[in-house]
Amino acid sequence: MASTSTSASVPPSHKQPTVIFCIGMAGSGKTTFMQRTNAFLHGQGKPPYVINLDPAVTHLPFTANIDIRDTINYKEVMKQYNLGPNGGILTSLNLFTTKFDQVLGLIAKRAPTLDYILLDTPGQIEIFTWSASGAIITDALAATYPCAVAYIIDTPRTTNPATFMSNMLYACSILYKTKLPFVLVFNKIDVVSHEFAVQWMTDFETFQQALKNDTSYMSSLMNSMSLVLDEFYQHLRVVGVSAVTGEGMEEFFAAVDEAVKEYKTEYQPEMERLIRERALRQEREQQIQLTNLMNDMDIHQEQNK
Ligand SMILES: Nc1nc2c(ncn2[C@@H]2O[C@H](COP(=O)(O)OP(=O)(O)OP(=O)(O)O)[C@@H](O)[C@H]2O)c(=O)[nH]1
Ligand SMILES: [Mg+2]
């Protein structure tokens, strides 16, 4: 976990907006969900601070306060560095991250008047979740503000047990990588209800039943994995939403409130412990260096006598 200078400069008494990272598979509805969340918060009289980190998006259905596309031209980056589309997005994000201290500065100025900061991430999920830039951005924000990951799932495309399982494994890996409180957002419930998913997650038997028709070796593998995932499910908040109709937005924000509590009781103390440990280690190293220097000086003086 990275600490930043801003974390030290914000007194705990200051109002601190909650940061929501919208992460999910390509086409799961992250950008539409951002648009809906933005509209919902405007309706509540709590306009959020909106950041777009997707350099490849052609049309944003909301106005972003900070847009990666304002400073980085993704097509130019592809040309200049001779890259394909994914390499281009990753390099654009890396270039943007080198200026992220400026973004933190802008956010810090606005933070006292804000309730929420929303971040949209690139369609290719691993570009954000498995890159150094993604880690720097999440860690830098999480060092200062309460953060939650909204993991957006395309519900109609997750009704198959194998697809469901792989999506959950991906979510699990992101949870363990970021260590941030998680909200599983089953999107597009105007098309398919997320009830089946809630059942699979809360009642192991129903998932077993769904797997019964599958007699391949994958079936027994999934059986075992679903047992492993049971522990993961225990620590999650699950909501169903429709980014198109706006259904489920109150439930989503109730889940975010819960996630913020978890941030304060689990993530923050752990982060502070790591910062204390690092400071102690640095102090010890300085002490050793000082002792070595004193010893060297003693030897030098002895030789000159
Ligand atoms: N029916 C329905 N369609 C939705 C919903 N949310 C998003 N969509 C549609 O899903 C498609 C993808 O939505 P986006 O918001 O672009 O998804 P995204 O995750 O940002 O996509 P990338 O950034 O390209 O990965 C669009 O056609 C949206 O209209 C929803 O709640 N219901
Ligand atoms: Mg998008």
mmCIF file of C-alpha atoms and ligand atoms in Angstrom:
data_model
loop_
_atom_site.group_PDB
_atom_site.id
_atom_site.type_symbol
_atom_site.label_atom_id
_atom_site.label_comp_id
_atom_site.label_asym_id
_atom_site.label_seq_id
_atom_site.Cartn_x
_atom_site.Cartn_y
_atom_site.Cartn_z
ATOM 1 C CA MET A 1 0.000 0.000 0.000
ATOM 2 C CA ALA A 2 1.466 3.310 -1.005
ATOM 3 C CA SER A 3 1.267 6.282 1.232
ATOM 4 C CA THR A 4 1.220 9.734 -0.277
ATOM 5 C CA SER A 5 2.041 13.129 1.060
ATOM 6 C CA THR A 6 -1.655 14.054 0.808
ATOM 7 C CA SER A 7 -2.606 11.361 3.314
ATOM 8 C CA ALA A 8 -0.617 13.172 5.962
ATOM 9 C CA SER A 9 -1.928 16.599 4.972
ATOM 10 C CA VAL A 10 -5.640 15.833 5.430
ATOM 11 C CA PRO A 11 -6.629 16.137 9.075
ATOM 12 C CA PRO A 12 -9.013 13.346 10.128
ATOM 13 C CA SER A 13 -11.680 15.873 11.150
ATOM 14 C CA HIS A 14 -12.118 16.985 7.505
ATOM 15 C CA LYS A 15 -15.070 15.693 5.557
ATOM 16 C CA GLN A 16 -13.821 12.909 3.332
ATOM 17 C CA PRO A 17 -15.604 11.891 0.145
ATOM 18 C CA THR A 18 -16.013 8.210 -0.644
ATOM 19 C CA VAL A 19 -14.195 7.002 -3.743
ATOM 20 C CA ILE A 20 -16.041 4.443 -5.887
ATOM 21 C CA PHE A 21 -13.980 2.554 -8.472
ATOM 22 C CA CYS A 22 -16.187 1.102 -11.241
ATOM 23 C CA ILE A 23 -14.433 -2.051 -12.385
ATOM 24 C CA GLY A 24 -15.792 -4.862 -14.530
ATOM 25 C CA MET A 25 -15.479 -6.944 -17.675
ATOM 26 C CA ALA A 26 -15.730 -5.221 -21.070
ATOM 27 C CA GLY A 27 -19.302 -4.227 -21.833
ATOM 28 C CA SER A 28 -20.615 -4.997 -18.341
ATOM 29 C CA GLY A 29 -22.028 -1.464 -18.176
ATOM 30 C CA LYS A 30 -19.422 0.488 -16.163
ATOM 31 C CA THR A 31 -19.817 3.715 -18.113
ATOM 32 C CA THR A 32 -23.627 3.520 -18.158
ATOM 33 C CA PHE A 33 -23.564 2.773 -14.420
ATOM 34 C CA MET A 34 -21.322 5.826 -13.894
ATOM 35 C CA GLN A 35 -23.845 7.919 -15.828
ATOM 36 C CA ARG A 36 -26.705 6.563 -13.697
ATOM 37 C CA THR A 37 -24.814 7.040 -10.415
ATOM 38 C CA ASN A 38 -23.864 10.566 -11.448
ATOM 39 C CA ALA A 39 -27.509 11.408 -12.276
ATOM 40 C CA PHE A 40 -28.749 9.774 -9.048
ATOM 41 C CA LEU A 41 -26.312 11.786 -6.905
ATOM 42 C CA HIS A 42 -27.196 15.013 -8.719
ATOM 43 C CA GLY A 43 -30.831 14.220 -7.900
ATOM 44 C CA GLN A 44 -29.869 13.868 -4.230
ATOM 45 C CA GLY A 45 -28.150 17.262 -4.267
ATOM 46 C CA LYS A 46 -24.726 15.609 -3.900
ATOM 47 C CA PRO A 47 -22.965 16.135 -7.239
ATOM 48 C CA PRO A 48 -19.965 13.792 -7.376
ATOM 49 C CA TYR A 49 -16.458 14.415 -8.688
ATOM 50 C CA VAL A 50 -16.141 12.295 -11.809
ATOM 51 C CA ILE A 51 -12.908 10.889 -13.236
ATOM 52 C CA ASN A 52 -12.584 9.003 -16.508
ATOM 53 C CA LEU A 53 -9.560 6.707 -16.749
ATOM 54 C CA ASP A 54 -10.556 5.053 -20.030
ATOM 55 C CA PRO A 55 -8.460 6.637 -22.797
ATOM 56 C CA ALA A 56 -10.198 4.623 -25.530
ATOM 57 C CA VAL A 57 -13.822 5.574 -24.869
ATOM 58 C CA THR A 58 -15.271 7.467 -27.831
ATOM 59 C CA HIS A 59 -18.353 8.914 -26.163
ATOM 60 C CA LEU A 60 -18.820 9.694 -22.478
ATOM 61 C CA PRO A 61 -22.475 10.027 -21.485
ATOM 62 C CA PHE A 62 -21.520 12.306 -18.557
ATOM 63 C CA THR A 63 -19.259 15.284 -17.996
ATOM 64 C CA ALA A 64 -16.029 14.267 -16.305
ATOM 65 C CA ASN A 65 -14.167 16.655 -13.986
ATOM 66 C CA ILE A 66 -10.953 14.901 -14.956
ATOM 67 C CA ASP A 67 -10.716 13.019 -18.230
ATOM 68 C CA ILE A 68 -7.585 11.066 -19.199
ATOM 69 C CA ARG A 69 -8.383 11.951 -22.828
ATOM 70 C CA ASP A 70 -7.768 15.650 -22.127
ATOM 71 C CA THR A 71 -4.067 15.014 -21.578
ATOM 72 C CA ILE A 72 -3.369 11.751 -23.408
ATOM 73 C CA ASN A 73 -4.205 10.991 -27.027
ATOM 74 C CA TYR A 74 -4.543 7.206 -27.074
ATOM 75 C CA LYS A 75 -4.336 6.909 -30.890
ATOM 76 C CA GLU A 76 -1.158 9.032 -30.932
ATOM 77 C CA VAL A 77 0.352 6.865 -28.168
ATOM 78 C CA MET A 78 -0.352 3.752 -30.280
ATOM 79 C CA LYS A 79 1.323 5.341 -33.294
ATOM 80 C CA GLN A 80 4.277 6.846 -31.463
ATOM 81 C CA TYR A 81 5.164 3.689 -29.504
ATOM 82 C CA ASN A 82 4.083 1.295 -32.265
ATOM 83 C CA LEU A 83 1.557 -0.461 -30.039
ATOM 84 C CA GLY A 84 -1.664 -2.428 -30.449
ATOM 85 C CA PRO A 85 -4.927 -1.276 -28.816
ATOM 86 C CA ASN A 86 -4.294 -2.868 -25.388
ATOM 87 C CA GLY A 87 -0.658 -1.731 -25.235
ATOM 88 C CA GLY A 88 -1.864 1.730 -26.240
ATOM 89 C CA ILE A 89 -4.417 1.854 -23.389
ATOM 90 C CA LEU A 90 -1.871 0.555 -20.869
ATOM 91 C CA THR A 91 0.825 3.056 -21.949
ATOM 92 C CA SER A 92 -1.723 5.896 -21.907
ATOM 93 C CA LEU A 93 -2.689 4.947 -18.338
ATOM 94 C CA ASN A 94 1.003 4.752 -17.347
ATOM 95 C CA LEU A 95 1.663 8.216 -18.810
ATOM 96 C CA PHE A 96 -1.373 9.609 -16.991
ATOM 97 C CA THR A 97 -0.276 8.011 -13.701
ATOM 98 C CA THR A 98 3.006 9.934 -13.837
ATOM 99 C CA LYS A 99 0.852 13.055 -13.334
ATOM 100 C CA PHE A 100 -1.440 11.545 -10.732
ATOM 101 C CA ASP A 101 -0.026 13.754 -7.961
ATOM 102 C CA GLN A 102 -1.638 16.686 -9.811
ATOM 103 C CA VAL A 103 -4.953 14.812 -9.853
ATOM 104 C CA LEU A 104 -4.620 14.205 -6.098
ATOM 105 C CA GLY A 105 -3.979 17.922 -5.635
ATOM 106 C CA LEU A 106 -7.121 18.849 -7.582
ATOM 107 C CA ILE A 107 -9.204 16.328 -5.627
ATOM 108 C CA ALA A 108 -7.803 17.553 -2.292
ATOM 109 C CA LYS A 109 -8.946 21.095 -3.117
ATOM 110 C CA ARG A 110 -12.501 19.948 -3.839
ATOM 111 C CA ALA A 111 -12.715 17.177 -1.238
ATOM 112 C CA PRO A 112 -14.256 19.231 1.625
ATOM 113 C CA THR A 113 -17.318 19.964 -0.531
ATOM 114 C CA LEU A 114 -17.737 16.443 -1.932
ATOM 115 C CA ASP A 115 -19.569 13.294 -0.850
ATOM 116 C CA TYR A 116 -18.467 10.973 -3.644
ATOM 117 C CA ILE A 117 -15.709 10.589 -6.227
ATOM 118 C CA LEU A 118 -16.513 8.226 -9.107
ATOM 119 C CA LEU A 119 -13.897 6.598 -11.324
ATOM 120 C CA ASP A 120 -14.564 4.846 -14.612
ATOM 121 C CA THR A 121 -11.899 2.343 -15.667
ATOM 122 C CA PRO A 122 -10.846 0.952 -19.077
ATOM 123 C CA GLY A 123 -12.925 -1.772 -20.712
ATOM 124 C CA GLN A 124 -10.018 -4.219 -20.668
ATOM 125 C CA ILE A 125 -10.268 -4.998 -16.974
ATOM 126 C CA GLU A 126 -6.727 -6.322 -16.482
ATOM 127 C CA ILE A 127 -5.219 -3.052 -17.740
ATOM 128 C CA PHE A 128 -6.411 -1.412 -14.554
ATOM 129 C CA THR A 129 -6.450 -4.302 -12.103
ATOM 130 C CA TRP A 130 -3.104 -5.914 -12.985
ATOM 131 C CA SER A 131 -0.973 -2.914 -13.912
ATOM 132 C CA ALA A 132 1.387 -0.869 -11.772
ATOM 133 C CA SER A 133 -0.605 2.253 -12.717
ATOM 134 C CA GLY A 134 -3.878 0.766 -11.476
ATOM 135 C CA ALA A 135 -2.223 -0.157 -8.166
ATOM 136 C CA ILE A 136 -0.638 3.301 -7.808
ATOM 137 C CA ILE A 137 -3.975 5.031 -8.465
ATOM 138 C CA THR A 138 -6.015 2.821 -6.087
ATOM 139 C CA ASP A 139 -3.368 2.880 -3.338
ATOM 140 C CA ALA A 140 -2.860 6.642 -3.579
ATOM 141 C CA LEU A 141 -6.577 7.338 -3.258
ATOM 142 C CA ALA A 142 -7.135 4.669 -0.596
ATOM 143 C CA ALA A 143 -4.335 6.180 1.502
ATOM 144 C CA THR A 144 -6.413 9.336 1.880
ATOM 145 C CA TYR A 145 -10.100 8.625 1.235
ATOM 146 C CA PRO A 146 -12.504 5.814 2.101
ATOM 147 C CA CYS A 147 -12.705 3.673 -1.028
ATOM 148 C CA ALA A 148 -14.947 0.922 -2.372
ATOM 149 C CA VAL A 149 -14.781 -1.188 -5.510
ATOM 150 C CA ALA A 150 -18.051 -1.492 -7.420
ATOM 151 C CA TYR A 151 -17.498 -4.692 -9.397
ATOM 152 C CA ILE A 152 -19.980 -4.468 -12.283
ATOM 153 C CA ILE A 153 -21.318 -7.760 -13.623
ATOM 154 C CA ASP A 154 -23.271 -8.277 -16.834
ATOM 155 C CA THR A 155 -26.101 -10.329 -15.279
ATOM 156 C CA PRO A 156 -27.688 -11.661 -18.510
ATOM 157 C CA ARG A 157 -24.276 -12.947 -19.590
ATOM 158 C CA THR A 158 -23.591 -14.675 -16.257
ATOM 159 C CA THR A 159 -26.497 -17.118 -16.099
ATOM 160 C CA ASN A 160 -24.302 -20.041 -17.124
ATOM 161 C CA PRO A 161 -22.688 -21.648 -14.012
ATOM 162 C CA ALA A 162 -19.220 -21.794 -15.639
ATOM 163 C CA THR A 163 -19.331 -18.120 -16.698
ATOM 164 C CA PHE A 164 -20.651 -17.186 -13.272
ATOM 165 C CA MET A 165 -17.836 -19.063 -11.587
ATOM 166 C CA SER A 166 -15.099 -17.480 -13.725
ATOM 167 C CA ASN A 167 -16.533 -14.007 -13.140
ATOM 168 C CA MET A 168 -16.588 -14.653 -9.373
ATOM 169 C CA LEU A 169 -12.998 -15.924 -9.445
ATOM 170 C CA TYR A 170 -11.978 -12.751 -11.228
ATOM 171 C CA ALA A 171 -13.808 -10.630 -8.667
ATOM 172 C CA CYS A 172 -12.104 -12.619 -5.910
ATOM 173 C CA SER A 173 -8.651 -12.007 -7.399
ATOM 174 C CA ILE A 174 -9.331 -8.253 -7.585
ATOM 175 C CA LEU A 175 -10.523 -8.243 -3.985
ATOM 176 C CA TYR A 176 -7.331 -9.901 -2.828
ATOM 177 C CA LYS A 177 -5.203 -7.604 -4.978
ATOM 178 C CA THR A 178 -6.729 -4.279 -3.918
ATOM 179 C CA LYS A 179 -7.831 -5.435 -0.428
ATOM 180 C CA LEU A 180 -10.515 -2.752 -0.689
ATOM 181 C CA PRO A 181 -14.135 -3.246 0.417
ATOM 182 C CA PHE A 182 -16.139 -4.741 -2.393
ATOM 183 C CA VAL A 183 -19.685 -4.344 -3.695
ATOM 184 C CA LEU A 184 -20.810 -6.871 -6.306
ATOM 185 C CA VAL A 185 -23.118 -4.972 -8.649
ATOM 186 C CA PHE A 186 -25.284 -7.259 -10.774
ATOM 187 C CA ASN A 187 -26.170 -4.874 -13.613
ATOM 188 C CA LYS A 188 -28.819 -5.080 -16.347
ATOM 189 C CA ILE A 189 -31.503 -6.551 -14.064
ATOM 190 C CA ASP A 190 -34.075 -4.950 -16.378
ATOM 191 C CA VAL A 191 -33.142 -7.838 -18.723
ATOM 192 C CA VAL A 192 -32.509 -10.713 -16.255
ATOM 193 C CA SER A 193 -33.075 -10.651 -12.489
ATOM 194 C CA HIS A 194 -30.012 -11.337 -10.329
ATOM 195 C CA GLU A 195 -32.011 -13.630 -8.012
ATOM 196 C CA PHE A 196 -30.387 -16.762 -9.469
ATOM 197 C CA ALA A 197 -26.937 -15.367 -8.580
ATOM 198 C CA VAL A 198 -27.942 -14.508 -5.013
ATOM 199 C CA GLN A 199 -29.296 -18.055 -4.623
ATOM 200 C CA TRP A 200 -26.105 -19.604 -5.991
ATOM 201 C CA MET A 201 -24.055 -17.507 -3.606
ATOM 202 C CA THR A 202 -26.110 -18.138 -0.489
ATOM 203 C CA ASP A 203 -27.208 -21.728 -1.038
ATOM 204 C CA PHE A 204 -24.486 -24.127 -2.108
ATOM 205 C CA GLU A 205 -27.090 -26.812 -3.002
ATOM 206 C CA THR A 206 -28.709 -24.683 -5.717
ATOM 207 C CA PHE A 207 -25.351 -24.108 -7.409
ATOM 208 C CA GLN A 208 -24.694 -27.876 -7.243
ATOM 209 C CA GLN A 209 -28.100 -28.398 -8.828
ATOM 210 C CA ALA A 210 -27.238 -25.993 -11.647
ATOM 211 C CA LEU A 211 -24.000 -27.900 -12.248
ATOM 212 C CA LYS A 212 -25.759 -31.284 -12.397
ATOM 213 C CA ASN A 213 -26.402 -31.124 -16.142
ATOM 214 C CA ASP A 214 -22.697 -30.673 -16.761
ATOM 215 C CA THR A 215 -20.901 -34.018 -16.568
ATOM 216 C CA SER A 216 -17.491 -32.838 -17.806
ATOM 217 C CA TYR A 217 -14.399 -32.781 -15.575
ATOM 218 C CA MET A 218 -14.972 -29.010 -15.365
ATOM 219 C CA SER A 219 -18.084 -29.747 -13.380
ATOM 220 C CA SER A 220 -16.198 -31.410 -10.524
ATOM 221 C CA LEU A 221 -13.549 -28.674 -10.666
ATOM 222 C CA MET A 222 -16.270 -26.036 -10.372
ATOM 223 C CA ASN A 223 -17.801 -27.993 -7.510
ATOM 224 C CA SER A 224 -14.592 -27.760 -5.539
ATOM 225 C CA MET A 225 -14.034 -24.121 -6.466
ATOM 226 C CA SER A 226 -17.500 -23.138 -5.363
ATOM 227 C CA LEU A 227 -16.595 -24.427 -1.894
ATOM 228 C CA VAL A 228 -13.524 -22.185 -1.908
ATOM 229 C CA LEU A 229 -15.581 -19.215 -3.062
ATOM 230 C CA ASP A 230 -18.020 -19.709 -0.198
ATOM 231 C CA GLU A 231 -15.604 -17.857 2.101
ATOM 232 C CA PHE A 232 -15.335 -15.033 -0.467
ATOM 233 C CA TYR A 233 -19.139 -14.719 -0.671
ATOM 234 C CA GLN A 234 -19.367 -14.275 3.122
ATOM 235 C CA HIS A 235 -17.494 -10.968 2.933
ATOM 236 C CA LEU A 236 -19.410 -9.412 0.080
ATOM 237 C CA ARG A 237 -22.232 -6.994 -0.389
ATOM 238 C CA VAL A 238 -24.405 -7.947 -3.352
ATOM 239 C CA VAL A 239 -26.855 -5.642 -5.125
ATOM 240 C CA GLY A 240 -28.848 -5.839 -8.330
ATOM 241 C CA VAL A 241 -29.170 -2.685 -10.421
ATOM 242 C CA SER A 242 -30.187 -1.483 -13.820
ATOM 243 C CA ALA A 243 -27.982 1.316 -15.060
ATOM 244 C CA VAL A 244 -30.639 1.967 -17.694
ATOM 245 C CA THR A 245 -33.784 2.210 -15.522
ATOM 246 C CA GLY A 246 -32.106 3.269 -12.262
ATOM 247 C CA GLU A 247 -33.541 0.353 -10.286
ATOM 248 C CA GLY A 248 -31.478 -0.611 -7.228
ATOM 249 C CA MET A 249 -29.570 2.657 -6.746
ATOM 250 C CA GLU A 250 -30.672 3.122 -3.102
ATOM 251 C CA GLU A 251 -29.527 -0.438 -2.313
ATOM 252 C CA PHE A 252 -26.234 0.272 -4.032
ATOM 253 C CA PHE A 253 -25.532 3.343 -1.877
ATOM 254 C CA ALA A 254 -26.580 1.454 1.282
ATOM 255 C CA ALA A 255 -23.974 -1.176 0.312
ATOM 256 C CA VAL A 256 -21.379 1.568 -0.265
ATOM 257 C CA ASP A 257 -22.082 2.911 3.261
ATOM 258 C CA GLU A 258 -21.389 -0.575 4.609
ATOM 259 C CA ALA A 259 -18.214 -0.762 2.538
ATOM 260 C CA VAL A 260 -17.029 2.549 4.020
ATOM 261 C CA LYS A 261 -17.517 1.111 7.527
ATOM 262 C CA GLU A 262 -15.365 -1.846 6.503
ATOM 263 C CA TYR A 263 -12.728 0.532 5.094
ATOM 264 C CA LYS A 264 -12.567 2.326 8.448
ATOM 265 C CA THR A 265 -12.493 -0.789 10.620
ATOM 266 C CA GLU A 266 -10.259 -3.018 8.478
ATOM 267 C CA TYR A 267 -8.404 -1.331 5.621
ATOM 268 C CA GLN A 268 -7.440 1.902 7.379
ATOM 269 C CA PRO A 269 -5.982 0.346 10.575
ATOM 270 C CA GLU A 270 -3.992 -2.118 8.454
ATOM 271 C CA MET A 271 -2.693 0.707 6.246
ATOM 272 C CA GLU A 272 -1.724 2.777 9.311
ATOM 273 C CA ARG A 273 0.052 -0.258 10.798
ATOM 274 C CA LEU A 274 2.076 -0.670 7.581
ATOM 275 C CA ILE A 275 2.971 3.037 7.542
ATOM 276 C CA ARG A 276 4.108 2.837 11.199
ATOM 277 C CA GLU A 277 6.145 -0.288 10.446
ATOM 278 C CA ARG A 278 7.805 1.401 7.471
ATOM 279 C CA ALA A 279 8.670 4.496 9.537
ATOM 280 C CA LEU A 280 10.135 2.292 12.274
ATOM 281 C CA ARG A 281 12.199 0.343 9.718
ATOM 282 C CA GLN A 282 13.527 3.571 8.186
ATOM 283 C CA GLU A 283 14.416 4.904 11.648
ATOM 284 C CA ARG A 284 16.286 1.668 12.469
ATOM 285 C CA GLU A 285 18.171 1.801 9.143
ATOM 286 C CA GLN A 286 19.151 5.434 9.769
ATOM 287 C CA GLN A 287 20.374 4.491 13.242
ATOM 288 C CA ILE A 288 22.517 1.676 11.803
ATOM 289 C CA GLN A 289 23.965 4.019 9.176
ATOM 290 C CA LEU A 290 24.720 6.633 11.833
ATOM 291 C CA THR A 291 26.452 4.034 14.028
ATOM 292 C CA ASN A 292 28.499 2.834 11.035
ATOM 293 C CA LEU A 293 29.479 6.416 10.258
ATOM 294 C CA MET A 294 30.544 7.049 13.868
ATOM 295 C CA ASN A 295 32.597 3.832 13.856
ATOM 296 C CA ASP A 296 34.262 4.848 10.586
ATOM 297 C CA MET A 297 35.114 8.258 12.025
ATOM 298 C CA ASP A 298 36.603 6.634 15.165
ATOM 299 C CA ILE A 299 38.796 4.371 13.012
ATOM 300 C CA HIS A 300 39.888 7.342 10.940
ATOM 301 C CA GLN A 301 40.841 9.329 14.039
ATOM 302 C CA GLU A 302 42.778 6.349 15.472
ATOM 303 C CA GLN A 303 44.744 6.047 12.228
ATOM 304 C CA ASN A 304 45.620 9.751 12.207
ATOM 305 C CA LYS A 305 47.022 9.701 15.759
HETATM 306 N N1 LIG B 1 -30.494 -3.384 -20.760
HETATM 307 C C1 LIG B 1 -29.443 -2.804 -20.192
HETATM 308 N N2 LIG B 1 -28.373 -2.485 -20.933
HETATM 309 C C2 LIG B 1 -27.332 -1.896 -20.308
HETATM 310 C C3 LIG B 1 -27.330 -1.609 -18.917
HETATM 311 N N3 LIG B 1 -26.151 -1.021 -18.605
HETATM 312 C C4 LIG B 1 -25.440 -0.954 -19.745
HETATM 313 N N4 LIG B 1 -26.146 -1.473 -20.769
HETATM 314 C C5 LIG B 1 -25.712 -1.596 -22.164
HETATM 315 O O1 LIG B 1 -24.531 -2.384 -22.223
HETATM 316 C C6 LIG B 1 -23.657 -1.910 -23.249
HETATM 317 C C7 LIG B 1 -22.283 -1.627 -22.653
HETATM 318 O O2 LIG B 1 -22.424 -0.554 -21.742
HETATM 319 P P1 LIG B 1 -21.181 0.352 -21.314
HETATM 320 O O3 LIG B 1 -21.684 1.248 -20.247
HETATM 321 O O4 LIG B 1 -20.527 0.964 -22.477
HETATM 322 O O5 LIG B 1 -20.231 -0.761 -20.702
HETATM 323 P P2 LIG B 1 -18.721 -0.605 -20.247
HETATM 324 O O6 LIG B 1 -18.486 -1.636 -19.209
HETATM 325 O O7 LIG B 1 -18.419 0.796 -19.885
HETATM 326 O O8 LIG B 1 -17.978 -0.975 -21.580
HETATM 327 P P3 LIG B 1 -16.399 -0.856 -21.874
HETATM 328 O O9 LIG B 1 -15.928 0.419 -21.249
HETATM 329 O O10 LIG B 1 -16.308 -0.868 -23.354
HETATM 330 O O11 LIG B 1 -15.821 -2.070 -21.246
HETATM 331 C C8 LIG B 1 -24.332 -0.669 -23.838
HETATM 332 O O12 LIG B 1 -25.012 -1.056 -25.005
HETATM 333 C C9 LIG B 1 -25.314 -0.243 -22.747
HETATM 334 O O13 LIG B 1 -26.442 0.415 -23.278
HETATM 335 C C10 LIG B 1 -28.507 -1.962 -18.163
HETATM 336 O O14 LIG B 1 -28.622 -1.762 -16.944
HETATM 337 N N5 LIG B 1 -29.519 -2.561 -18.847
HETATM 338 MG MG MG B 2 -16.844 2.067 -20.499
#
